[in-house]
CSV table of C-alpha atoms in Angstrom, one decimal:
chain,number,residue,atom,x,y,z
A,149,MET,CA,226.2,70.2,177.4
A,150,SER,CA,224.9,69.9,181.6
A,151,THR,CA,221.3,72.2,180.8
A,152,LYS,CA,221.0,69.3,178.2
A,153,GLU,CA,221.5,66.7,181.2
A,154,LEU,CA,219.0,68.3,182.8
A,155,ARG,CA,216.3,68.4,180.8
A,156,LYS,CA,216.6,64.9,180.0
A,157,SER,CA,216.8,64.1,184.4
A,158,PHE,CA,213.9,62.4,185.7
A,159,SER,CA,213.0,63.0,189.3
A,160,PRO,CA,215.4,65.8,189.9
A,161,SER,CA,213.7,67.8,188.2
A,162,TYR,CA,210.4,69.9,188.7
A,163,PHE,CA,210.4,71.1,184.9
A,164,ALA,CA,211.0,67.8,183.3
A,165,LEU,CA,208.4,67.3,180.4
A,166,GLU,CA,208.7,63.8,180.1
A,167,ASP,CA,208.0,63.4,183.7
A,168,ILE,CA,204.3,65.4,183.1
A,169,LEU,CA,203.9,63.3,180.2
A,170,ALA,CA,204.1,60.6,182.2
A,171,SER,CA,201.8,61.0,184.9
A,172,GLN,CA,199.1,61.6,182.3
A,173,THR,CA,198.4,58.0,182.0
A,174,ARG,CA,194.7,57.1,182.8
A,175,VAL,CA,194.0,54.8,186.6
A,176,PRO,CA,191.2,53.2,186.7
A,177,CYS,CA,188.8,54.6,189.3
A,178,LYS,CA,185.9,53.9,191.8
A,179,THR,CA,184.3,56.2,194.3
A,180,GLU,CA,184.1,55.3,197.5
A,181,MET,CA,181.3,57.8,198.9
A,182,ASN,CA,179.6,60.8,197.2
A,183,LEU,CA,181.1,63.6,195.3
A,184,ALA,CA,180.0,66.4,195.4
A,185,ASN,CA,180.5,68.6,192.2
A,186,CYS,CA,182.6,66.2,190.5
A,187,GLY,CA,180.1,65.1,188.3
A,188,PHE,CA,181.9,66.1,185.5
A,189,LEU,CA,184.4,63.4,186.1
A,190,ASP,CA,182.1,61.0,184.7
A,191,PRO,CA,180.9,61.9,181.2
A,192,SER,CA,178.1,59.8,180.5
A,193,GLN,CA,175.9,61.4,183.0
A,194,GLU,CA,174.5,64.5,183.9
A,195,ASN,CA,174.6,65.2,187.8
A,196,LYS,CA,176.2,67.7,190.0
A,197,ASP,CA,177.6,65.0,192.0
A,198,LEU,CA,179.3,61.9,191.8
A,199,ALA,CA,177.9,58.4,193.2
A,200,ALA,CA,179.5,56.3,195.6
A,201,GLY,CA,180.8,53.3,193.4
A,202,THR,CA,181.2,55.4,190.2
A,203,GLN,CA,183.6,54.1,187.7
A,204,VAL,CA,186.0,56.9,186.6
A,205,GLU,CA,189.5,57.1,185.1
A,206,LEU,CA,192.0,59.6,186.5
A,207,PRO,CA,195.2,60.9,185.7
A,208,ILE,CA,198.4,59.5,187.7
A,209,TRP,CA,198.5,63.1,189.3
A,210,ALA,CA,194.9,62.7,190.0
A,211,ALA,CA,194.6,60.0,191.0
A,212,ARG,CA,197.0,60.1,193.8
A,213,VAL,CA,195.8,62.9,195.7
A,214,MET,CA,192.2,61.4,195.9
A,215,SER,CA,193.6,58.1,196.8
A,216,LYS,CA,195.4,58.9,199.5
A,217,GLN,CA,194.8,56.5,202.4
A,218,LYS,CA,194.4,58.9,205.0
A,219,ARG,CA,191.1,60.1,203.0
A,220,ALA,CA,190.4,58.2,200.2
A,221,PHE,CA,187.7,59.2,198.0
A,222,VAL,CA,188.6,56.7,195.6
A,223,SER,CA,189.7,53.4,195.5
A,224,LEU,CA,192.1,52.2,192.1
A,225,ARG,CA,193.2,49.5,190.3
A,226,MET,CA,196.5,49.6,188.3
A,227,PRO,CA,195.4,50.8,184.5
A,228,LYS,CA,195.4,47.7,181.9
A,229,PHE,CA,198.7,47.1,180.6
A,230,TYR,CA,200.0,46.9,184.2
A,231,SER,CA,198.2,44.1,185.2
A,232,GLU,CA,199.0,40.1,186.4
A,233,SER,CA,198.3,39.3,183.2
A,234,TYR,CA,199.6,42.3,180.8
A,235,ARG,CA,202.9,41.4,183.2
A,236,GLU,CA,202.9,37.9,182.7
A,237,VAL,CA,203.3,38.3,179.0
A,238,LEU,CA,206.1,40.7,179.1
A,239,LYS,CA,208.0,37.8,182.0
A,240,ALA,CA,207.4,35.3,179.2
A,241,GLU,CA,208.2,37.1,176.0
A,242,PRO,CA,209.8,40.2,176.8
A,243,ALA,CA,211.4,41.3,173.2
A,244,VAL,CA,208.3,40.9,171.5
A,245,VAL,CA,205.5,43.4,173.5
A,246,ASP,CA,204.8,46.5,171.4
A,247,LEU,CA,206.1,49.2,174.8
A,248,ASN,CA,206.0,52.2,172.3
A,249,LYS,CA,202.1,51.8,172.2
A,250,MET,CA,201.5,50.9,175.8
A,251,GLY,CA,203.0,53.7,177.1
A,252,PRO,CA,204.3,55.9,175.8
A,253,HIS,CA,206.5,56.1,178.5
A,254,TYR,CA,206.2,52.2,180.0
A,255,TYR,CA,209.0,52.4,182.2
A,256,GLN,CA,208.5,56.8,183.8
A,257,SER,CA,204.5,55.9,184.2
A,258,ALA,CA,204.9,52.8,186.3
A,259,LEU,CA,207.5,54.4,188.4
A,260,GLN,CA,205.1,56.6,189.4
A,261,LEU,CA,202.3,54.1,189.5
A,262,CYS,CA,204.5,52.0,191.8
A,263,THR,CA,203.9,55.6,194.5
A,264,LEU,CA,200.1,54.8,194.3
A,265,PRO,CA,198.2,53.2,197.3
A,266,SER,CA,197.8,49.3,195.2
A,267,ASP,CA,198.4,46.2,195.7
A,268,GLU,CA,199.6,45.7,193.1
A,269,ALA,CA,202.4,48.5,192.9
A,270,ASP,CA,204.8,46.5,194.7
A,271,LYS,CA,204.8,43.4,191.9
A,272,ILE,CA,205.0,46.1,189.1
A,273,ALA,CA,207.9,47.6,190.9
A,274,GLU,CA,209.6,44.0,191.3
A,275,SER,CA,208.8,43.2,187.3
A,276,LEU,CA,209.9,46.5,186.0
A,277,PRO,CA,213.8,46.2,186.2
A,278,ASP,CA,213.6,42.1,184.5
A,279,ILE,CA,211.8,43.7,181.6
A,280,LEU,CA,214.3,46.5,180.8
A,281,GLN,CA,217.5,44.2,181.5
A,282,LYS,CA,215.4,40.9,179.4
A,283,ARG,CA,214.6,44.1,176.8
A,284,VAL,CA,218.2,45.4,176.4
A,285,ILE,CA,219.7,42.1,176.1
A,286,ALA,CA,217.3,41.4,173.1
A,287,MET,CA,217.9,44.8,171.7
A,288,ALA,CA,221.8,44.0,172.1
A,289,ASP,CA,221.1,40.3,170.8
A,290,SER,CA,219.3,41.7,167.6
A,291,TYR,CA,221.8,44.2,166.3
A,292,SER,CA,225.2,44.3,166.0
A,293,LEU,CA,225.4,48.0,167.0
A,294,HIS,CA,227.5,49.4,164.4
A,295,ARG,CA,226.8,53.0,162.2
A,296,SER,CA,225.7,51.4,159.1
A,297,VAL,CA,222.6,50.4,161.3
A,298,LYS,CA,220.3,53.3,161.3
A,299,SER,CA,216.8,52.2,163.5
A,300,THR,CA,216.8,48.4,164.8
A,301,ASP,CA,214.1,47.7,161.7
A,302,ASP,CA,217.0,48.2,159.0
A,303,ILE,CA,217.7,44.6,159.8
A,304,SER,CA,215.4,41.4,159.1
A,305,ASN,CA,216.2,39.5,162.2
A,306,GLN,CA,215.9,35.6,161.5
A,307,LEU,CA,216.2,34.5,165.2
A,308,GLY,CA,212.6,35.8,166.0
A,309,ASN,CA,213.8,36.9,169.2
A,310,SER,CA,214.6,41.0,168.2
A,311,LEU,CA,213.0,44.5,169.9
A,312,LYS,CA,211.7,46.3,166.8
A,313,PHE,CA,212.9,50.1,167.4
A,314,HIS,CA,209.3,51.0,166.7
A,315,ASN,CA,208.5,48.7,170.3
A,316,MET,CA,210.5,50.9,171.9
A,317,ASP,CA,209.5,52.9,175.1
A,318,PRO,CA,211.6,56.3,174.5
A,319,LEU,CA,213.9,54.9,177.6
A,320,GLU,CA,214.7,51.9,174.9
A,321,VAL,CA,215.3,54.3,172.6
A,322,GLU,CA,217.6,56.3,174.4
A,323,ILE,CA,219.2,53.3,175.5
A,324,PHE,CA,220.6,52.4,171.9
A,325,ASN,CA,221.5,55.3,170.4
A,326,ASN,CA,223.9,56.3,172.9
A,327,SER,CA,225.2,52.2,172.8
A,328,LYS,CA,225.4,52.8,169.1
A,329,ASN,CA,226.7,56.5,170.0
A,330,ALA,CA,229.4,54.9,172.2
A,331,SER,CA,230.2,52.1,170.1
A,332,GLU,CA,231.1,54.2,166.6
A,333,GLU,CA,233.2,56.8,168.6
A,334,LEU,CA,235.1,53.5,170.0
A,335,ASP,CA,235.4,52.5,166.5
A,336,ASP,CA,236.9,55.2,165.8
A,337,TRP,CA,239.1,55.3,168.7
A,338,LEU,CA,240.5,51.6,167.8
A,339,ARG,CA,241.0,52.7,164.3
A,340,SER,CA,242.8,56.1,164.9
B,123,MET,CA,180.4,68.6,179.5
B,124,SER,CA,183.9,70.1,180.3
B,125,GLY,CA,186.9,67.3,180.1
B,126,MET,CA,189.1,67.2,183.0
B,127,TYR,CA,191.4,69.5,184.3
B,128,GLY,CA,194.9,70.4,182.9
B,129,GLU,CA,194.2,69.5,179.8
B,130,ILE,CA,195.0,72.6,177.9
B,131,ALA,CA,198.1,73.3,180.2
B,132,LEU,CA,199.2,69.9,178.8
B,133,GLU,CA,199.0,70.8,175.1
B,134,LEU,CA,201.7,73.2,175.7
B,135,ILE,CA,204.1,70.2,177.0
B,136,LYS,CA,202.8,67.7,174.4
B,137,GLU,CA,203.7,70.5,171.7
B,138,LEU,CA,207.3,71.3,173.2
B,139,ASP,CA,207.3,67.8,173.3
B,140,ARG,CA,207.0,67.0,169.4
B,141,HIS,CA,209.5,69.9,168.8
B,142,LYS,CA,212.5,68.0,171.1
B,143,GLY,CA,215.3,70.9,171.4
B,144,LYS,CA,214.0,73.4,168.9
B,145,LEU,CA,211.4,76.4,169.8
B,146,PRO,CA,207.9,76.0,168.3
B,147,PRO,CA,206.0,79.5,168.1
B,148,PHE,CA,205.0,80.3,171.5
B,149,GLN,CA,201.2,79.4,171.9
B,150,GLU,CA,199.9,82.5,174.0
B,151,ASN,CA,196.4,81.7,173.6
B,152,GLU,CA,196.7,77.9,175.5
B,153,LEU,CA,199.1,79.8,178.0
B,154,ARG,CA,196.1,82.1,178.9
B,155,GLN,CA,193.0,79.6,178.3
B,156,ALA,CA,195.4,77.3,181.2
B,157,LEU,CA,195.6,80.8,183.3
B,158,ASP,CA,192.0,81.3,182.9
B,159,GLU,CA,190.9,77.5,184.4
B,160,MET,CA,193.2,78.4,187.0
B,161,GLN,CA,191.7,81.2,188.3
B,162,ILE,CA,188.8,79.7,188.3
B,163,LEU,CA,189.8,76.4,189.5
B,164,PHE,CA,191.1,79.2,192.8
B,165,GLU,CA,187.6,81.1,192.9
B,166,GLN,CA,185.6,77.6,193.4
B,167,ASN,CA,187.9,76.8,195.8
B,168,GLN,CA,188.0,79.9,197.7
B,169,ARG,CA,184.2,79.5,197.1
B,170,ASP,CA,183.8,76.2,199.0
B,171,VAL,CA,186.2,77.0,202.0
B,172,SER,CA,184.1,80.0,203.3
B,173,MET,CA,180.8,78.1,202.8
B,174,ASN,CA,181.4,74.8,203.7
B,175,ILE,CA,180.4,72.6,206.5
B,176,PRO,CA,183.7,72.2,208.0
B,177,GLY,CA,185.2,68.5,207.6
B,178,ASN,CA,182.3,67.3,205.8
B,179,PRO,CA,184.6,64.8,203.1
B,180,GLU,CA,181.5,64.6,200.4
B,181,PHE,CA,183.0,68.6,199.7
B,182,LEU,CA,187.0,68.2,199.9
B,183,ALA,CA,187.0,65.7,197.6
B,184,ALA,CA,186.3,68.5,195.0
B,185,LEU,CA,188.4,70.8,197.6
B,186,HIS,CA,191.8,68.3,197.0
B,187,LEU,CA,191.0,68.0,193.2
B,188,ARG,CA,190.7,71.1,192.6
B,189,HIS,CA,194.3,72.0,194.5
B,190,ALA,CA,195.8,69.2,192.7
B,191,ALA,CA,194.5,70.7,189.7
B,192,LEU,CA,195.7,74.3,190.2
B,193,GLU,CA,199.2,73.1,191.1
B,194,ARG,CA,199.3,70.9,188.0
B,195,ASN,CA,198.6,73.5,186.1
B,196,LYS,CA,201.3,75.5,187.4
B,197,GLN,CA,203.6,73.1,186.8
B,198,CYS,CA,202.9,72.7,183.1
B,199,ILE,CA,203.5,76.1,183.0
B,200,LEU,CA,206.4,77.1,184.4
B,201,ALA,CA,207.9,74.0,182.6
B,202,TYR,CA,206.5,75.4,179.2
B,203,LEU,CA,208.0,79.2,179.8
B,204,TYR,CA,211.4,76.8,181.6
B,205,THR,CA,212.3,74.4,178.7
B,206,ARG,CA,211.9,77.1,176.0
B,207,LEU,CA,214.3,79.3,178.2
B,208,LYS,CA,216.9,76.7,178.2
B,209,VAL,CA,216.3,76.4,174.3
B,210,ILE,CA,217.5,79.7,173.7
B,211,THR,CA,220.2,79.8,176.3
B,212,ASP,CA,221.3,76.9,174.4
B,213,LEU,CA,220.8,78.9,170.8
B,214,ARG,CA,223.4,81.3,172.2
B,215,TRP,CA,226.2,78.5,172.7
B,216,ASP,CA,225.1,76.6,168.7
B,217,HIS,CA,224.5,80.1,167.0
B,218,GLY,CA,226.4,82.6,168.6
B,219,PRO,CA,224.9,86.1,169.4
B,220,VAL,CA,223.3,87.0,166.4
B,221,ILE,CA,219.4,84.7,166.4
B,222,PRO,CA,218.4,83.7,163.4
B,223,ALA,CA,215.3,84.9,161.9
B,224,GLU,CA,213.4,82.1,161.6
B,225,VAL,CA,213.5,81.0,165.4
B,226,ARG,CA,213.0,84.7,166.4
B,227,ALA,CA,209.9,84.8,164.8
B,228,ASN,CA,208.6,82.3,167.3
B,229,MET,CA,209.9,84.2,170.5
B,230,THR,CA,207.9,86.5,172.4
B,231,GLU,CA,208.7,89.9,173.9
B,232,GLN,CA,210.2,88.4,177.0
B,233,GLU,CA,212.2,86.2,175.6
B,234,VAL,CA,213.5,88.4,173.0
B,235,GLN,CA,214.8,90.5,176.3
B,236,PHE,CA,215.7,87.7,178.0
B,237,PHE,CA,218.2,86.5,175.0
B,238,ALA,CA,220.0,90.2,175.4
B,239,ASN,CA,220.3,90.0,179.3
B,240,TYR,CA,221.5,86.6,178.9
B,241,ASN,CA,224.0,87.5,175.5
B,242,LYS,CA,225.1,90.8,178.1
B,243,THR,CA,225.9,88.8,180.9
B,244,LEU,CA,227.7,85.9,179.4
B,245,ALA,CA,229.8,88.6,176.8
B,246,ASN,CA,230.5,90.7,180.8
B,247,TYR,CA,231.4,87.3,182.1
B,248,MET,CA,234.0,86.2,179.4
B,249,GLY,CA,235.4,89.6,179.0
B,250,SER,CA,236.5,89.6,182.9
B,251,LEU,CA,238.4,86.7,182.0
B,252,GLY,CA,242.2,85.7,181.3
B,253,GLU,CA,243.9,88.9,182.5
B,254,ASN,CA,242.0,91.8,180.7
B,255,HIS,CA,242.4,89.7,177.0
B,256,GLY,CA,238.7,87.6,177.8
B,257,LEU,CA,238.1,84.4,176.5
B,258,ASP,CA,235.0,82.8,174.5
B,259,LEU,CA,233.9,80.1,176.0
B,260,THR,CA,231.7,79.9,173.0
B,261,GLN,CA,234.8,78.4,171.7
B,262,ASP,CA,236.0,75.2,171.4
B,263,LEU,CA,233.7,73.5,173.2
B,264,LYS,CA,235.3,69.9,172.3
B,265,PRO,CA,238.6,69.6,173.2
B,266,PRO,CA,241.2,69.8,170.5
B,267,LYS,CA,242.0,66.4,168.8
B,268,THR,CA,245.2,66.2,168.2
B,269,LEU,CA,248.6,68.1,170.0
B,270,MET,CA,249.5,69.9,166.5
B,271,VAL,CA,247.6,71.9,164.8
B,272,GLU,CA,247.6,73.3,161.0
B,273,ILE,CA,248.0,77.3,160.9
B,274,ARG,CA,248.3,80.2,158.0
B,275,VAL,CA,249.7,83.1,158.6
B,276,LEU,CA,247.5,86.4,157.8
B,277,GLN,CA,250.4,88.9,158.9
B,278,ASP,CA,254.3,88.8,158.3
B,279,TYR,CA,255.2,88.3,161.8
B,280,GLY,CA,258.7,87.4,161.8
B,281,GLU,CA,260.5,84.8,163.5
B,282,PHE,CA,258.6,83.2,166.9
B,283,GLU,CA,260.6,81.2,169.0
B,284,LEU,CA,258.8,77.9,170.0
B,285,GLU,CA,259.3,76.7,173.5
B,286,ASP,CA,261.8,73.9,172.5
B,287,GLY,CA,264.1,76.3,171.2
B,288,THR,CA,263.4,76.3,167.8
B,289,SER,CA,261.7,78.6,165.3
B,290,VAL,CA,260.4,79.4,162.8
B,291,LEU,CA,259.5,82.6,160.4
B,292,LEU,CA,255.8,83.2,159.8
B,293,LYS,CA,255.6,85.1,156.7
B,294,LYS,CA,252.6,85.9,155.0
B,295,ASP,CA,250.8,82.7,153.8
B,296,SER,CA,253.2,80.6,154.7
B,297,VAL,CA,251.7,77.4,156.2
B,298,HIS,CA,252.7,75.8,159.6
B,299,PHE,CA,252.6,72.8,162.1
B,300,LEU,CA,253.1,73.6,165.5
B,301,PRO,CA,251.7,72.8,169.0
B,302,MET,CA,248.3,73.6,169.6
B,303,SER,CA,248.8,75.9,173.2
B,304,GLN,CA,251.5,77.5,171.9
B,305,CYS,CA,249.8,79.0,168.9
B,306,GLU,CA,246.6,80.0,170.6
B,307,ALA,CA,247.5,83.6,171.3
B,308,LEU,CA,248.7,84.0,167.5
B,309,VAL,CA,245.3,82.8,166.4
B,310,GLN,CA,243.6,85.2,169.5
B,311,GLN,CA,245.5,88.0,167.4
B,312,LYS,CA,244.3,87.6,164.2
B,313,ILE,CA,248.1,86.7,162.7
B,314,VAL,CA,247.4,83.4,162.1
B,315,GLU,CA,244.4,81.7,161.3
B,316,VAL,CA,243.5,77.8,161.9
B,317,VAL,CA,243.6,75.9,158.8
B,318,GLN,CA,240.3,73.3,159.6
B,319,LYS,CA,240.5,70.4,157.7
B,320,GLN,CA,237.7,69.2,155.8
B,321,LYS,CA,237.8,65.9,157.2
B,322,SER,CA,240.0,65.1,160.4
B,323,LEU,CA,241.4,60.8,159.6
B,324,HIS,CA,239.7,59.6,162.8
B,325,GLN,CA,236.3,61.2,162.0
B,326,LYS,CA,235.7,58.9,158.8
């Protein structure tokens, strides 16, 4: 049904729950000037104002407003899981990383992080398709998408290159479920 | 110290995300708290704008942050209400015009009203279709799998001529295998009913 499609969709819908959840990922920020009445952003201190040079973590939606290039109140770094060292790991062994723990909306958050003013943004954008592609290939290699497979954890894979179900990002779970359904439908059609 | 803005409104979203496609109880308390937070944010911004030294960037930060928080709260609340309504409209297609009692218990008065109106609109529209016969759009949501269908006759009808010229005798309780397209009208008039197969061959 079309309504169900809409709910799943990401960018075109203001109402997409996933988009809202993904934009809650916290970004490490450093204040570039004294910020009046913003003391509450740093729970470790009790001052009314936030001094220049303080480290705070803001959700993406707040970081976006505070770091606008024309009027940058804060400068930001990319979150730990999107840093170069983690990207290196994902590049080397994409299938063994637990994106569910790192995300849980790893890809969706990344799409939003890419729009923030940071030198890292382009590199993250570049790394994403590669990571997803390799992980989906690993997914397909590891599990025959057969009806008997309830979840990917059912099969103990001996190859050591398996993508575990509970390590998958919601996007990957969706790809997996869709692939499984399509494969079943093809089987049904061929058999009838 | 209070936490970050928008946390309560986000709880609404998280709750819906936990119950994908279902209708959890309406969180009136949280909704009210989120609205209260918006009211405070708005008043603080109003106050700051009226007394601020123009262009002092130190004060502007809080102003921008509060405005973003207002937008954020608004998005969360609207997404919450909208997603619930989506679930409710889907109910009409999956369960028919009567809401199961356990779902109704989780709905607000306004949502019940919305469902009734949706029902009415849909019924009016369906009634306007198909040359005064009406057409139940909630039937046959999936395309038919076969051209032929097995039917059981509910009342004596007599001879029924098919498009290819042959005719069958529709007698009460007799069972026939007919082209789907030609017996739809008979089904609608309750002269025959479709025999539900336990499992069609393709579905195992």
